Coordinates of C-alpha atoms in Angstrom, one line a residue:
Chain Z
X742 CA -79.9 49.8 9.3
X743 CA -78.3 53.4 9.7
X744 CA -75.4 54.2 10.0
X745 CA -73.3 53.9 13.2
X746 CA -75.9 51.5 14.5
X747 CA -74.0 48.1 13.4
X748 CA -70.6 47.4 15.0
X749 CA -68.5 44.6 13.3
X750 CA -67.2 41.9 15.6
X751 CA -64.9 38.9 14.6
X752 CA -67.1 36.0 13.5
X753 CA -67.3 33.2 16.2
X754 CA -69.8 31.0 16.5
X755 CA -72.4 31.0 13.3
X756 CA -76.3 31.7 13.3
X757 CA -78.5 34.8 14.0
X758 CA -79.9 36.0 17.0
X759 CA -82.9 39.2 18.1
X760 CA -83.5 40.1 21.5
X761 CA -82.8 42.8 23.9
X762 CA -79.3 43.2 25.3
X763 CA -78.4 42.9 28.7
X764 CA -75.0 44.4 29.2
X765 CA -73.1 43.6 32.3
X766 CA -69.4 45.4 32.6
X767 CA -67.7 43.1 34.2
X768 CA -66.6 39.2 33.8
X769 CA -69.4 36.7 34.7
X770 CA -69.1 33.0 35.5
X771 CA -71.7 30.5 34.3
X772 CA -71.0 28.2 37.1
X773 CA -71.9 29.8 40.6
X774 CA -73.3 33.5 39.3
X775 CA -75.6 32.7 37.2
X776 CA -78.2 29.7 38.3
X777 CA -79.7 26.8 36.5
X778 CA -82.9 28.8 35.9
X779 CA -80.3 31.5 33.9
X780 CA -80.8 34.4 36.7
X781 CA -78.3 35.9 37.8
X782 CA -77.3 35.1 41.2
X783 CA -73.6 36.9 42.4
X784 CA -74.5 39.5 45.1
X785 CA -73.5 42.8 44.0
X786 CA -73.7 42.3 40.3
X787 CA -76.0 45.4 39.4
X788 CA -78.4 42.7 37.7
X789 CA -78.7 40.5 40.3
X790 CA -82.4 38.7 40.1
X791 CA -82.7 39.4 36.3
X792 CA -82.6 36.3 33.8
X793 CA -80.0 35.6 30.7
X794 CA -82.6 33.5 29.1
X795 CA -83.1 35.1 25.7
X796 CA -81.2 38.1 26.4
X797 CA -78.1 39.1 24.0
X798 CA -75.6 38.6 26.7
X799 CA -72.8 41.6 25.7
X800 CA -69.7 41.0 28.4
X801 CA -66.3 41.8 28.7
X802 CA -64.9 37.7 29.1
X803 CA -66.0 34.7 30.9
X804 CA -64.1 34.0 34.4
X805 CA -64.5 31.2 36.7
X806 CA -64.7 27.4 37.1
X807 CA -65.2 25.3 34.0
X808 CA -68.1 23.8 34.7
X809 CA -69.3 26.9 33.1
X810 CA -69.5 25.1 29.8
X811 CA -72.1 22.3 31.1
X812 CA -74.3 24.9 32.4
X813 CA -74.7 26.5 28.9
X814 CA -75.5 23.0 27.1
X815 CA -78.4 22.9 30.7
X816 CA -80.1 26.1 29.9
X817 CA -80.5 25.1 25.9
X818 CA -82.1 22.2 27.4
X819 CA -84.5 23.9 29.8
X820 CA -85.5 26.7 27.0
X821 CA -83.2 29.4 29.5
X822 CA -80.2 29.9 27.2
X823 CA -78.8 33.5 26.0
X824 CA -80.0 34.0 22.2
X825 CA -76.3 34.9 21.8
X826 CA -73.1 36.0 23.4
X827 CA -70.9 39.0 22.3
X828 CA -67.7 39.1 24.3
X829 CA -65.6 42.6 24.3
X830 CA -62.3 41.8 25.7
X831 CA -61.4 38.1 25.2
X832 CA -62.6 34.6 24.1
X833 CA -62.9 31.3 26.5
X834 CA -62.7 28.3 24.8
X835 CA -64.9 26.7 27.7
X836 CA -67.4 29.4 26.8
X837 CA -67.4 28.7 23.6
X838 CA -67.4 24.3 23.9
X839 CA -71.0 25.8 26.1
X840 CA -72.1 27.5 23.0
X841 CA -71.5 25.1 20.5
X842 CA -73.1 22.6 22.4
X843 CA -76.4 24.8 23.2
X844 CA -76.2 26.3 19.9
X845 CA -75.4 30.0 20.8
X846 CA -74.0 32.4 17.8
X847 CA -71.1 34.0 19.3
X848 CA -69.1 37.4 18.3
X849 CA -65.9 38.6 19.9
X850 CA -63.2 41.5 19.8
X851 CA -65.4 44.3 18.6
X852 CA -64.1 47.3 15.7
X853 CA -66.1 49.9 18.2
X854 CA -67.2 49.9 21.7
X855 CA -70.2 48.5 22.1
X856 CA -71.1 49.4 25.3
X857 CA -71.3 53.3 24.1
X858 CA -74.1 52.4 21.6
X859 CA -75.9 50.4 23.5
X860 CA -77.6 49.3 26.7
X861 CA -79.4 47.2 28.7
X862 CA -83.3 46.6 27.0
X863 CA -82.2 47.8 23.3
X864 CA -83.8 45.7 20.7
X865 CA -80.3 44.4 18.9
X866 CA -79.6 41.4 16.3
X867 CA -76.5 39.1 15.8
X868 CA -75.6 37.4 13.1
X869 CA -72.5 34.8 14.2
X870 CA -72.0 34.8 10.3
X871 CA -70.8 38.1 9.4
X872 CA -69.3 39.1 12.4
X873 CA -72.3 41.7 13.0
X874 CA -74.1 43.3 16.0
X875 CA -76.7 45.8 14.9
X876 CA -79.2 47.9 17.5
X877 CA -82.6 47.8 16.1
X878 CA -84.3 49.8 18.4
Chain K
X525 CA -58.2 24.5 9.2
X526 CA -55.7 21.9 7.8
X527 CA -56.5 17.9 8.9
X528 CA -54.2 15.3 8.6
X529 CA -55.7 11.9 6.1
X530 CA -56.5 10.0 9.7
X531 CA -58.4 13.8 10.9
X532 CA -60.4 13.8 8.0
X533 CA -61.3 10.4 8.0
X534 CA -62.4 10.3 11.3
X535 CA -64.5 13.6 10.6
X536 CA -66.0 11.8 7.8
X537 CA -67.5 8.9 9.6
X538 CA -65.3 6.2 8.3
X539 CA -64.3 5.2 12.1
X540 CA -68.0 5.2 12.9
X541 CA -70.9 8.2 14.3
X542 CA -69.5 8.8 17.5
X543 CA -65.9 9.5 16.3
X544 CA -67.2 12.0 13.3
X545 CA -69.3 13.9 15.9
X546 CA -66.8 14.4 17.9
X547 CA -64.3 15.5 15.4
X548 CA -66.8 18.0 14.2
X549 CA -67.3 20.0 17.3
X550 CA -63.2 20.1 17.9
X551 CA -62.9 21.4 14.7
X552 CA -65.5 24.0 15.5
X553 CA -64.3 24.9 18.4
X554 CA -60.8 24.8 16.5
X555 CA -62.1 27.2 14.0
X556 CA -63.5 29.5 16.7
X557 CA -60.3 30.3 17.6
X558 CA -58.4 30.4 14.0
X559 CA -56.7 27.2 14.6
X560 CA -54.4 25.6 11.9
X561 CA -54.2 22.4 12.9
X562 CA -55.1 19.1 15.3
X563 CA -52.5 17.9 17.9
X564 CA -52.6 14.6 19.4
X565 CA -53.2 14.3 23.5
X566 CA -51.5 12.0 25.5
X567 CA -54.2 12.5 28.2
X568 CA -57.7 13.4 29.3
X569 CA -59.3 15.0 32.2
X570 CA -63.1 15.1 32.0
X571 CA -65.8 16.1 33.8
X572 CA -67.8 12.9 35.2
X573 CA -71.2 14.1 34.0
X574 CA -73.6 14.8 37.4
X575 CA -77.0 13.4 38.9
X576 CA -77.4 17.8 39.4
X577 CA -77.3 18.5 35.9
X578 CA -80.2 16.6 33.5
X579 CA -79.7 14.5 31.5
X580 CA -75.4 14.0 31.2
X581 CA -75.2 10.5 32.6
X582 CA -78.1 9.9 30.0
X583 CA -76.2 10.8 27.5
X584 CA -73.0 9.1 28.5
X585 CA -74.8 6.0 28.6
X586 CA -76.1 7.0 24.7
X587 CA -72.6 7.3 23.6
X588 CA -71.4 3.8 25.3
X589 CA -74.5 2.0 23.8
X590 CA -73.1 3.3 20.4
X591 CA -69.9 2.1 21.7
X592 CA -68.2 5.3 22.3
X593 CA -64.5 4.7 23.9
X594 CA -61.8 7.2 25.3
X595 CA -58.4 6.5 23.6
X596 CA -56.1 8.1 25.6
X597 CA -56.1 7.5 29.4
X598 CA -58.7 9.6 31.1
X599 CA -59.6 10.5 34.8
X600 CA -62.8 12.2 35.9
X601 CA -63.9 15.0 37.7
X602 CA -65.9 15.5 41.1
X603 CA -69.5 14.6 41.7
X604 CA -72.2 15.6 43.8
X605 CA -71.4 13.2 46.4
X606 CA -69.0 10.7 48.3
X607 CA -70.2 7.6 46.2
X608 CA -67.5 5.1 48.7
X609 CA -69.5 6.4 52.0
X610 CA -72.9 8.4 50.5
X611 CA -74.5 7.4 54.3
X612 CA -71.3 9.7 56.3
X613 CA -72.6 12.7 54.5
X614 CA -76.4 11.7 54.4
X615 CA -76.4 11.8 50.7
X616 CA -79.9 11.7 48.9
X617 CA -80.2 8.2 47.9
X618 CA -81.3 9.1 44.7
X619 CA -78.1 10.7 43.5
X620 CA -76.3 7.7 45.0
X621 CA -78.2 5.1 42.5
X622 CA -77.6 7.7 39.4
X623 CA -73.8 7.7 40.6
X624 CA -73.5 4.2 40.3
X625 CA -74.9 4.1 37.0
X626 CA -72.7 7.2 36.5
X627 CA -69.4 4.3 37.6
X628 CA -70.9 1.7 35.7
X629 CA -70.6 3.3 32.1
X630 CA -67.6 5.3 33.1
X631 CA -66.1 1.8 33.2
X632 CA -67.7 0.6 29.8
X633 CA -66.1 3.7 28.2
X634 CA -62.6 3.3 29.7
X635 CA -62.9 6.4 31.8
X636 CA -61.1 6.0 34.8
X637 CA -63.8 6.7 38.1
X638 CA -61.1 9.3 40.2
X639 CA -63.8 11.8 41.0
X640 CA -60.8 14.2 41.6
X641 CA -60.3 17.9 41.0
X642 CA -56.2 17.4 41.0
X643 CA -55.6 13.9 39.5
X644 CA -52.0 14.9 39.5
X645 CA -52.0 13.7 43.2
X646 CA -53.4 10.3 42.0
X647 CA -50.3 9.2 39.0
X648 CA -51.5 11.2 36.1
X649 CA -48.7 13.2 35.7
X650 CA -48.3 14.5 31.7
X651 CA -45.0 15.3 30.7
X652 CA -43.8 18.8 30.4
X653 CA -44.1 19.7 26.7
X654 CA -46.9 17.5 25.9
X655 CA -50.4 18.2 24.8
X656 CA -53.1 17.0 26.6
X657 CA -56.8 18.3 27.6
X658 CA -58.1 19.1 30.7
X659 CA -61.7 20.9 32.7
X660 CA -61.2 21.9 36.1
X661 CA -59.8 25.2 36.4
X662 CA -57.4 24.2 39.3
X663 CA -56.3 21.2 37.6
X664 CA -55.3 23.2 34.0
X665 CA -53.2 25.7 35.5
X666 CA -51.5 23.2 37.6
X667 CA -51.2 21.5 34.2
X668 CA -49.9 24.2 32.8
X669 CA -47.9 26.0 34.7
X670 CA -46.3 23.2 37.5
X671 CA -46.1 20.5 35.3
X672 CA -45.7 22.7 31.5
X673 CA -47.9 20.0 30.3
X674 CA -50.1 22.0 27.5
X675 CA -53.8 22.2 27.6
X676 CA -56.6 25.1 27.4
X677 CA -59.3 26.5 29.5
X678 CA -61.0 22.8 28.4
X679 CA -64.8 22.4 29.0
X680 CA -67.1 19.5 28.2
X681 CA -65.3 19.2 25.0
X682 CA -62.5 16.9 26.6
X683 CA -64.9 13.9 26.3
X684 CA -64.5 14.4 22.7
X685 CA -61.4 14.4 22.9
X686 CA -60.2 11.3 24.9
X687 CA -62.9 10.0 22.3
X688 CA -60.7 10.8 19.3
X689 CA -57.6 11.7 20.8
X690 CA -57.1 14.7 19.4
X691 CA -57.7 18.7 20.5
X692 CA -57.7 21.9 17.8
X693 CA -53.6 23.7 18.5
X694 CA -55.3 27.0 20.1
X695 CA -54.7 28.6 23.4
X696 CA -52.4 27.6 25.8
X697 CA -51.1 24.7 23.3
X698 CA -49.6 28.1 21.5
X699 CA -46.3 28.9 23.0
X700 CA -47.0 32.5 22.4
X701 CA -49.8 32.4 24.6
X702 CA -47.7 30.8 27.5
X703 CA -45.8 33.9 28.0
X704 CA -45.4 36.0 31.2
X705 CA -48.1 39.5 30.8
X706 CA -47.8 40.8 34.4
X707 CA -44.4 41.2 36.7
X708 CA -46.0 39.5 40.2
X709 CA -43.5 41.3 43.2
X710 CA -44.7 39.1 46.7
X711 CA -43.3 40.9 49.1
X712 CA -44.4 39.0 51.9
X713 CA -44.1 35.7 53.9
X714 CA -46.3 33.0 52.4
X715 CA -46.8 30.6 55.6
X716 CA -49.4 28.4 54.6
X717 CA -51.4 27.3 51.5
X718 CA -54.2 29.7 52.1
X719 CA -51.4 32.2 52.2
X720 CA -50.6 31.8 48.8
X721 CA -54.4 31.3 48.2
X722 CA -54.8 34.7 49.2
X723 CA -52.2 36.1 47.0
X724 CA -54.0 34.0 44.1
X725 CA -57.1 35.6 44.5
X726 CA -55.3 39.3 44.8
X727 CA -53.9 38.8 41.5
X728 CA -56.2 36.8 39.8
X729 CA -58.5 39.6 40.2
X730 CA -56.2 42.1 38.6
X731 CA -54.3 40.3 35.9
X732 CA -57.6 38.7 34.1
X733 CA -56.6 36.2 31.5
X734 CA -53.0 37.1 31.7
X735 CA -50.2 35.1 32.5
X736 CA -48.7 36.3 35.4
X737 CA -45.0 36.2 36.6
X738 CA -44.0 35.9 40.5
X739 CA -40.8 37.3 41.9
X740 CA -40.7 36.6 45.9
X741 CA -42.2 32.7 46.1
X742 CA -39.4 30.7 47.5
X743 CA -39.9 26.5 48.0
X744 CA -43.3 26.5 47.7
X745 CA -44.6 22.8 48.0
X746 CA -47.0 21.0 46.1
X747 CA -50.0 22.1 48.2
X748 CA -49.0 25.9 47.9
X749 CA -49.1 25.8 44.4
X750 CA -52.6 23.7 44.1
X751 CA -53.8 26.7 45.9
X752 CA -52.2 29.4 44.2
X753 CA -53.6 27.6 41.0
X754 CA -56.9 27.3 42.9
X755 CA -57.1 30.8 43.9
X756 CA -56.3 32.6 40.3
X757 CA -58.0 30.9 38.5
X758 CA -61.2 31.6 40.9
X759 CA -60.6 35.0 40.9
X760 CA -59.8 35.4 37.5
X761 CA -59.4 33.2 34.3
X762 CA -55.7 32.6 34.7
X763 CA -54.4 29.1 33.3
X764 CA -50.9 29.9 33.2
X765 CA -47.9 30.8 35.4
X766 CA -44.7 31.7 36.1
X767 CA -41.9 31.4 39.0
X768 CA -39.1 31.4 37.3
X769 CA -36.7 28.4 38.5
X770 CA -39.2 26.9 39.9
X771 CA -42.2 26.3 37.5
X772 CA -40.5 24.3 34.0
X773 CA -41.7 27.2 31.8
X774 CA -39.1 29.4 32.7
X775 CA -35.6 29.8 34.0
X776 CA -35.4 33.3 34.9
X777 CA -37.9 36.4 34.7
X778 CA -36.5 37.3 31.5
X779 CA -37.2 33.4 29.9
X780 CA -40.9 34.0 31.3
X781 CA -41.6 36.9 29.4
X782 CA -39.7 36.1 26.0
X783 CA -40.1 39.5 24.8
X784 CA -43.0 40.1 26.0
X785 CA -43.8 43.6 28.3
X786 CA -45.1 43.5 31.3
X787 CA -48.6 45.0 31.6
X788 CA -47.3 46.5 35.0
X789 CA -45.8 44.9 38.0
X790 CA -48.8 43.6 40.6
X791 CA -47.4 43.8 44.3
X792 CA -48.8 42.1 46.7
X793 CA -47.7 43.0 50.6
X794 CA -49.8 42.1 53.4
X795 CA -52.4 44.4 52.9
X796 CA -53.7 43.3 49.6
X797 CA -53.6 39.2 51.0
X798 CA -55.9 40.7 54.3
X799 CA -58.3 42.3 51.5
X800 CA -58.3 39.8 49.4
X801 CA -59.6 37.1 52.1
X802 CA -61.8 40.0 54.1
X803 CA -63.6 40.3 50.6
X804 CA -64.2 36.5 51.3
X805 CA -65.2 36.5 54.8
X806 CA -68.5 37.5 54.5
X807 CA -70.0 36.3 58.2
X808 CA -72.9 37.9 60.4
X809 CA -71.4 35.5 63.4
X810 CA -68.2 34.0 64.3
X811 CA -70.3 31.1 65.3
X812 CA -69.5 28.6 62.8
X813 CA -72.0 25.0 62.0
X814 CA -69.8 23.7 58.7
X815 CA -66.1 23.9 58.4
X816 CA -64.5 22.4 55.0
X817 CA -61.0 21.5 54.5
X818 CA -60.2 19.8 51.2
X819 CA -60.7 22.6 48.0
X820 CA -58.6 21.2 45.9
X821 CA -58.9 18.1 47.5
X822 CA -55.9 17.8 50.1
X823 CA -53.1 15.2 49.4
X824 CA -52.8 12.5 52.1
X825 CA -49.9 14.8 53.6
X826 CA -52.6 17.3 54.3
X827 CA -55.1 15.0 55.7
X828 CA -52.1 13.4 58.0
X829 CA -52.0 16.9 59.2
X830 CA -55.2 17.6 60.2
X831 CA -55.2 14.0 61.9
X832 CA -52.4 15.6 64.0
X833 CA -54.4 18.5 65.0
X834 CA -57.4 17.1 66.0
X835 CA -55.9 14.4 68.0
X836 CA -57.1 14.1 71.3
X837 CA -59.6 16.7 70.5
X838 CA -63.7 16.4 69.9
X839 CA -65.4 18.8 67.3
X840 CA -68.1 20.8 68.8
X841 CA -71.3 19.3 68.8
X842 CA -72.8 22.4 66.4
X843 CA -70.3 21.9 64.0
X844 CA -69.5 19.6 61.1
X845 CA -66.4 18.7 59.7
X846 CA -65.6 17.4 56.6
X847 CA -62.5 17.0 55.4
X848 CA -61.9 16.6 51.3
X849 CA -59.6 14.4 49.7
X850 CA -59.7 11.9 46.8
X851 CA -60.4 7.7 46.9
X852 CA -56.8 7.4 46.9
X853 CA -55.7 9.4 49.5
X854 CA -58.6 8.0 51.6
X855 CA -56.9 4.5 51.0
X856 CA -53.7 5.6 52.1
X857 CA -55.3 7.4 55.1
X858 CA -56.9 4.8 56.2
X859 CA -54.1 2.5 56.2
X860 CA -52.1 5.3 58.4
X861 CA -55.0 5.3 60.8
X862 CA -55.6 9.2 60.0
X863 CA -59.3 8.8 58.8
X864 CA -59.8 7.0 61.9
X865 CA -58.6 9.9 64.2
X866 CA -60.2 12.1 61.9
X867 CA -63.7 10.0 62.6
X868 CA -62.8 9.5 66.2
X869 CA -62.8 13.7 66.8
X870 CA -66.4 13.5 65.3
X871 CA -64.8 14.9 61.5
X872 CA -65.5 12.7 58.4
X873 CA -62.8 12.5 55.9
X874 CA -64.8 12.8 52.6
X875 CA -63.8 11.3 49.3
X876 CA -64.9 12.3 45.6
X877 CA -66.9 15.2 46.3
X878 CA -66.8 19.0 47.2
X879 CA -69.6 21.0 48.7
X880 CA -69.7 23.7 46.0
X881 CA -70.5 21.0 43.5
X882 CA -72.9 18.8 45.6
X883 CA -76.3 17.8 46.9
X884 CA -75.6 21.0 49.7
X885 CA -76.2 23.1 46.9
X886 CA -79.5 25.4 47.2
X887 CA -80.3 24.3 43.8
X888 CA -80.3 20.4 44.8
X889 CA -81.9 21.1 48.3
X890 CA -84.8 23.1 46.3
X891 CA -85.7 20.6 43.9
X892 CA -85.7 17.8 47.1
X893 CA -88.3 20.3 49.1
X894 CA -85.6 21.7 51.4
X895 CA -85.4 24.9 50.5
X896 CA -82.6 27.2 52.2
X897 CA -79.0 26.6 52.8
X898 CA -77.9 23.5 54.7
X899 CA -75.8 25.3 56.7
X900 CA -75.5 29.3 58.2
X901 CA -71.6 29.6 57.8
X902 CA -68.4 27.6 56.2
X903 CA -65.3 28.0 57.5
X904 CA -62.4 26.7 54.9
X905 CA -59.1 27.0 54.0
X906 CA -59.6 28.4 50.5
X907 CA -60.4 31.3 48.7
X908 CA -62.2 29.0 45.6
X909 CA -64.5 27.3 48.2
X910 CA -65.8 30.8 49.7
X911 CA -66.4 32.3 46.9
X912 CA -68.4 29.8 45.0
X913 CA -70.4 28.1 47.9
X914 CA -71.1 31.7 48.9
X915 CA -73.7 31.5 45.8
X916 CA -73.9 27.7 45.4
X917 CA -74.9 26.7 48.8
X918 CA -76.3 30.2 50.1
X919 CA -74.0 30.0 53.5
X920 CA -71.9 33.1 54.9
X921 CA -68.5 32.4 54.6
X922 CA -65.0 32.7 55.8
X923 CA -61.3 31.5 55.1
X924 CA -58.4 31.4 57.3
X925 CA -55.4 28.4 58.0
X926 CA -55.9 25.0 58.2
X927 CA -54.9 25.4 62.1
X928 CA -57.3 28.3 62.8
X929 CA -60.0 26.2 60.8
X930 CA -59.6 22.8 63.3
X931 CA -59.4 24.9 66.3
X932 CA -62.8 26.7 65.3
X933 CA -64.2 23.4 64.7
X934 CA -63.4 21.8 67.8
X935 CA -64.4 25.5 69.5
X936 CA -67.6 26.0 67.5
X937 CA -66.6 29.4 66.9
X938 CA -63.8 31.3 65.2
X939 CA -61.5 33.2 66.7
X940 CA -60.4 35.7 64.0

């Protein structure tokens, strides 16, 4: 683990995650943008047609309808949920009720900006615990 | 976090399973967001658990078998379908039978069957000041903001808590948090609800999670504010607003903000309320085949309304009309004779449901072996329903007035 490579986050949600990151810019709504398969669905999001399942889901805040919440616990169900959420800008408690029920570690309100180290298909790890995202590779 | 003796007791089992399991994710959640302590909540609003999503009706039935029961009062949310008349709106009858098993332990737990997005229409009206827990994004910041009843950006978690009555003191039950970020200037004339709708989605989509502040809204009603709600919250995450002397948070600008900045002042003129519903009206053809009144569901006031306009009038045979409201509404409607002039000009007043959430969607449709949208373009009066059956129900959309809608229904095509 070099240095510069590990960005501290406030601890949310406990448990550790690996996978590779799929950064998106801009808010994103479980209900209605992102389908029950976890693929992303809104037209014009630049990663429309790829899939959250597995992914380390790094994005600035949730937005949308609540329902948002139930379609988290549905994708833990079906094997389709993120391996963890890191928020930038601000925490949803609906989001979160989503990831407790699925099981998701979560990290928010990062000490550097993440999206300046790292990128969509970097191998990164999260541990919910300490408050840590670190890019592997 | 600190718990009270009765908290901590529940947490540790000693008022049975259900009780401690739901204490534990609360205080989870509660911790999540550096909590201090539990309040108590004088009311619920949960979702109702739906036939679309596997398994929730399941596990409801789990719960009740352990004897799970809400202890405050609690209304539900939407589903997939009109349960009172599935056959009007060709419902899959396999969703009905779930649905009634969905009523059945809804009943055994307390829960109150309302199948409403804006039980504030239907008696549950929280006092201002109180703490309560609500889902439905256009029922929390109506909560919130119309009413200054106190609840968050509430999820699934609200069956645990009508379960134990309790919800962690984050959020929006912080006062801090319910003070004014952005200065709203409206410096235009708000005719209609969808007016308003369209301001609500202009500024939803710049102010975020903020709480925003408008100057310029003069006697909106009740229906202009369900849509403002609707329309910010759609847009953006907004749960909370201001118009000072008119909304119980605040009686002038000044009171909104308590010493809070503002992150910059948001105007919103004519030109950003025509962008904001352009960005909406995403259409190949004026010809339109499904036109949806109803999102949030309309009060019987709105449904008397479009009995007025459609009377003496047919819809088009290539269009379908449905018009939203909830089962007590549709009572009262039908005692006033509106759902029969509604029926009578070939429209069905619809109870319960909403299309964005129902068997129309492409997901449902799929797993039923009919692929493809159910319909090529929805017309509606709201900003939330375009934008979400847009993706839900894979149909081109577009929003304009109530008036404008009937006529294109009755037409078959919108004017523009």
């Amino acid at each position: 683990m070099g240095e510069g490579r590990t960005i501290r986050f406030k601890p949310v949600l406990a448990g550790k995650a690996k996978g590779k990151a799929l950064v998106l810019r801009e808010p994103i709504s479980f209900q209605g943008e992102i389908d029950e398969e976890g693929k992303i669905v809104v037209s014009g999001n630049p990663y429309v047609g790829e899939t959250v399942a597995g992914k380390i889901l790094i994005y600035p805040e949730a937005k949308g309808s609540s329902g948002g919440c139930m379609m988290l616990r549905l994708l833990a169900k079906r094997g389709k949920k993120p391996a963890a959420i890191v928020n930038t800008r601000n925490l949803d408690p609906n989001l979160v009720e989503g990831a407790i029920l699925a099981g998701i570690p979560m990290l928010c309100y990062p000490q550097a900006d993440p999206y300046e180290m790292i990128a969509t298909g970097d191998l990164v790890e999260v541990d919910g615990e300490a408050g840590t995202l670190t890019k592997i590779g | 976090m600190k718990l009270t003796e009765q908290e901590s007791r529940l947490l540790d089992g000693e008022e049975g399973e259900i009780k401690a399991i739901a204490m534990s994710y609360l205080v989870k959640l509660g911790r999540a967001f550096d909590g201090q302590e539990m309040v108590d909540i004088t009311y619920a609003h949960m979702s109702s658990g739906s036939a679309l999503r596997e398994g929730e009706i399941d596990y409801l039935e789990e719960l009740a078998d352990k004897g799970a029961k809400v202890v405050v009062p609690t209304s539900s949310e939407v589903i997939p379908l009109d349960l009172l008349h599935p056959e009007a709106i060709s419902a899959p009858p396999d969703i009905v039978e779930e649905h009634m098993r969905l009523q059945v332990v809804q009943r055994r737990m307390g829960i109150i069957s309302t199948y409403t997005c804006v039980p504030f229409t239907q008696g549950f009206v929280p006092p201002a000041g109180s703490y309560i827990a609500s889902m439905e994004t256009a029922a929390i910041i109506y909560f919130n903001s119309v009413l200054g009843a106190k609840t968050n950006r509430c999820g699934y978690f609200v069956l645990y808590a009508a379960l134990v009555g309790k919800y962690p003191k984050i959020g929006y039950l912080l006062d801090e948090n319910r003070k004014g970020t952005h200065l709203v200037s409206v410096e235009a004339e708000l005719k209609n609800p969808t007016d308003y709708g369209a301001v609500g989605y202009y500024v939803g989509s710049i102010v975020g999670s903020g709480v925003p502040v408008f100057q310029g809204i003069h006697q909106p009603r009740q229906e202009d504010l369900m849509q403002l709600g609707a329309a910010l919250a759609t847009s953006g995450t907004v749960a909370m607003y201001h118009i000072p002397g008119i909304t119980p948070g605040s009686r002038t600008v000044e009171e909104a903000f308590k010493g809070n900045r503002s992150e910059g002042t948001v105007r919103v003129t004519p030109r950003e309320m025509k962008t904001a519903l352009g960005s909406l009206t995403i259409a190949r053809s004026p010809q339109v085949d499904f036109v949806f009144l109803g999102c949030p569901q309309y009060t019987v006031e709105q449904v008397r309304r479009v009995a007025d306009l459609l009377e003496g009038k047919k819809i088009s045979q290539s269009t379908t009309l449905w018009v939203g409201t909830n089962r007590m509404a549709f009572a009262m409607a039908e005692r006033m004779g509106y759902e029969e002039m509604i029926r009578k000009a070939g429209g069905i007043l619809v109870c319960d449901t909403c299309p964005m959430l129902s068997f129309l969607r492409l997901d449902a449709r799929g797993k039923r072996g009919k692929p493809g949208p159910a319909f090529r373009t929805m017309l509606t009066d709201s900003p939330k329903q375009a934008r979400y059956a847009h993706t839900t129900i894979g149909c081109d959309t577009i929003v304009d007035s109530v008036e404008k809608c009937v006529a294109a229904a009755v037409k078959g095509e919108w004017e523009g």
